[in-house]
C-alpha positions as a printed NumPy array, in Angstrom:
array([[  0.   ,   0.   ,   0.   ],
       [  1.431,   3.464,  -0.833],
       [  0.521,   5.961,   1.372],
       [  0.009,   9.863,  -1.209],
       [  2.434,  11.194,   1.925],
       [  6.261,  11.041,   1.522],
       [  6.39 ,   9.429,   5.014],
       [  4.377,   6.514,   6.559],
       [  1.725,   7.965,   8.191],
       [ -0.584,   6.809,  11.191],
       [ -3.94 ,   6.505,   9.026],
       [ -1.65 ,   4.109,   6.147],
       [ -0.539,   2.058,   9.352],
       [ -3.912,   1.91 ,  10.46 ],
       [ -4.919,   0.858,   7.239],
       [ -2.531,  -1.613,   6.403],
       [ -2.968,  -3.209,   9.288],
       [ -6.952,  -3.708,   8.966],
       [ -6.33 ,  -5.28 ,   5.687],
       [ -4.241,  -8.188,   7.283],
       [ -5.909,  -8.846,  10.373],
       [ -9.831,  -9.042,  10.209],
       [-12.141,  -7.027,  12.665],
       [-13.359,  -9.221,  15.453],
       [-15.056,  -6.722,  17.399],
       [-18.19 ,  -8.887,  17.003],
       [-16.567, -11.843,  18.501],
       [-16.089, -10.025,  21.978],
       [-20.179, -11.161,  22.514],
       [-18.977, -14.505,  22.74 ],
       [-18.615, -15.171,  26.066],
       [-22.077, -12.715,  27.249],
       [-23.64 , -15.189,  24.522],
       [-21.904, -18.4  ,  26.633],
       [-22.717, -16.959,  29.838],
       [-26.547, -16.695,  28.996],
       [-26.611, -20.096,  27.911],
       [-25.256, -21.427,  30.652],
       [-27.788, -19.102,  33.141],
       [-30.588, -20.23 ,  31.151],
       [-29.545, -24.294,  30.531],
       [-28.7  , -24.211,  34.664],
       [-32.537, -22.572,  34.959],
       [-33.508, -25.688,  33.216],
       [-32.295, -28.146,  35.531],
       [-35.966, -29.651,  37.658],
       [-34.917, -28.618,  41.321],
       [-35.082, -31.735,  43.426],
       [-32.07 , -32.881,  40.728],
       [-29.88 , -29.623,  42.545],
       [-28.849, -30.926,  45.875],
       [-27.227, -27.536,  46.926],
       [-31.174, -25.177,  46.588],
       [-31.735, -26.722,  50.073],
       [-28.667, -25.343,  51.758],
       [-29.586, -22.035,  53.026],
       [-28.725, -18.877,  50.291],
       [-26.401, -20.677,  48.823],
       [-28.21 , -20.272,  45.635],
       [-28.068, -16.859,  46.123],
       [-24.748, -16.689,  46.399],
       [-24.639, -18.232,  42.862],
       [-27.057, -16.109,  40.996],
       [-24.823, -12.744,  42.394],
       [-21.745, -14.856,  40.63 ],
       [-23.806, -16.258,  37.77 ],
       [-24.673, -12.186,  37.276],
       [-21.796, -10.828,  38.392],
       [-20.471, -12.991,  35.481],
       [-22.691, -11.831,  33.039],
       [-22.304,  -8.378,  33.602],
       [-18.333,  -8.622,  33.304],
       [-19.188,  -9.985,  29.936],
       [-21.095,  -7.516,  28.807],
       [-18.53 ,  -4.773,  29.95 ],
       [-16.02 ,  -6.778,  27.668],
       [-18.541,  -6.889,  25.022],
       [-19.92 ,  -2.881,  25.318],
       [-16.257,  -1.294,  26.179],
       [-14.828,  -0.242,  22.884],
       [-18.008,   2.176,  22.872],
       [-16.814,   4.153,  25.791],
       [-14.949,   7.057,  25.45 ],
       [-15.994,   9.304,  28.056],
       [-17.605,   9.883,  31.177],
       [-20.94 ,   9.766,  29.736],
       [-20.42 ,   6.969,  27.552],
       [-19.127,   5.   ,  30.783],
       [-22.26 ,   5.975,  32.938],
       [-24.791,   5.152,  29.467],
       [-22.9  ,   1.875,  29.251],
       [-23.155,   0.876,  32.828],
       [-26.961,   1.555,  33.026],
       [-27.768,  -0.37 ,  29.962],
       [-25.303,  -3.798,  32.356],
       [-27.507,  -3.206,  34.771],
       [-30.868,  -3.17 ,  32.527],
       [-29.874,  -5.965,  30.995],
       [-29.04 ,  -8.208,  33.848],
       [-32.205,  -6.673,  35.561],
       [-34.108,  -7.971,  32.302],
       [-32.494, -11.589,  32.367],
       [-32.637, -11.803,  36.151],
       [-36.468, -11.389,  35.657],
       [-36.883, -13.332,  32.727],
       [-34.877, -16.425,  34.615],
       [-37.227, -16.238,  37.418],
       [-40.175, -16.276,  34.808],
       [-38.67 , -19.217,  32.911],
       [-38.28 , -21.182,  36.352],
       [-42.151, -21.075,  37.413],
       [-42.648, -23.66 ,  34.531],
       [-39.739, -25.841,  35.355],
       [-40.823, -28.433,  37.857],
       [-40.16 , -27.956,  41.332],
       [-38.664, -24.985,  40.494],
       [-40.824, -21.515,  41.83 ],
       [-39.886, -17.803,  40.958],
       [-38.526, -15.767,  43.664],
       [-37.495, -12.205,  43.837],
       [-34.922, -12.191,  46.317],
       [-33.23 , -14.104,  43.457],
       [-33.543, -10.969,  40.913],
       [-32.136,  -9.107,  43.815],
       [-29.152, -11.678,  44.125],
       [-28.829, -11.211,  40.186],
       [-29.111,  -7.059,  40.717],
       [-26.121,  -7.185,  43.45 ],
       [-23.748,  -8.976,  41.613],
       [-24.052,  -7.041,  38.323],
       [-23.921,  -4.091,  40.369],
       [-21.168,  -4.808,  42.308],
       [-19.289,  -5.657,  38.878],
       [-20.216,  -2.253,  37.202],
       [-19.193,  -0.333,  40.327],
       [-16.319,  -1.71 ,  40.325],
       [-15.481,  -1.126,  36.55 ],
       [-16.499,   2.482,  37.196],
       [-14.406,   3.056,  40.408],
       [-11.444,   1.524,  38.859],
       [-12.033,   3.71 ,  35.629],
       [-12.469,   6.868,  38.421],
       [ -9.346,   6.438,  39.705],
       [ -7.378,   6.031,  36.221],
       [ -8.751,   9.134,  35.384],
       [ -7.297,  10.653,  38.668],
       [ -3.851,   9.605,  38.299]])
């Protein structure tokens, strides 16, 4: 490729480079996608088959890190679109939407599963790991910018 300046420029890099490698941005959904299915296929599962729903909140303690999960995922997936402050705080509430969203539609899915019932302390499980994922990404991002 021959860039029309007399020197190499950024942009020719730039371009050069694009030609030989292909863009996998849309790849970085991958694991959000994986994580999903494995929410959804563990929703599946009738509950007398779960031995560890009758110890006491530990399934709690696995929907906040089945969520917490999730929402990492979707930071990976969503980051290249932030560039700024506003971008961070637009990408964070559309996390938490989303996990709010599957949380709720996990819970739904379970009232037809047998022996399975919907609760909502489980959707608030989901909401309190996501959130304490996206805080963290923000915070960490917060003090970046402060150095």
């Amino acid at each position: 490729m021959i860039c029309p300046s007399a020197g190499r420029s950024t942009a020719c890099a730039e371009k050069s480079v694009k030609k030989h490698f292909p863009d996998i941005s849309g790849l970085r959904f991958l694991p959000m996608v994986g994580i999903l299915a494995a929410i959804f296929s563990s929703a599946s599962v009738p509950g007398r088959t779960l031995f560890f729903l009758n110890l006491h909140h530990f399934d709690k303690i696995l929907h906040a890190t089945a969520y917490a999960a999730l929402a990492a995922s979707c930071i990976f997936a969503f980051r290249l679109q932030v560039n700024n402050a506003r971008s961070r705080l637009r990408t964070s509430g559309q996390v938490a939407a989303m996990c709010l969203l599957c949380g709720v539609m996990e819970e739904f899915y379970q009232h037809f599963i047998p022996n399975r019932v919907m609760d909502r302390k489980d959707v608030f499980a989901d909401i309190i790991g996501a959130m304490a994922v996206v805080a963290a990404w923000n915070i960490r991002a917060y003090l970046q910018r402060k150095e």
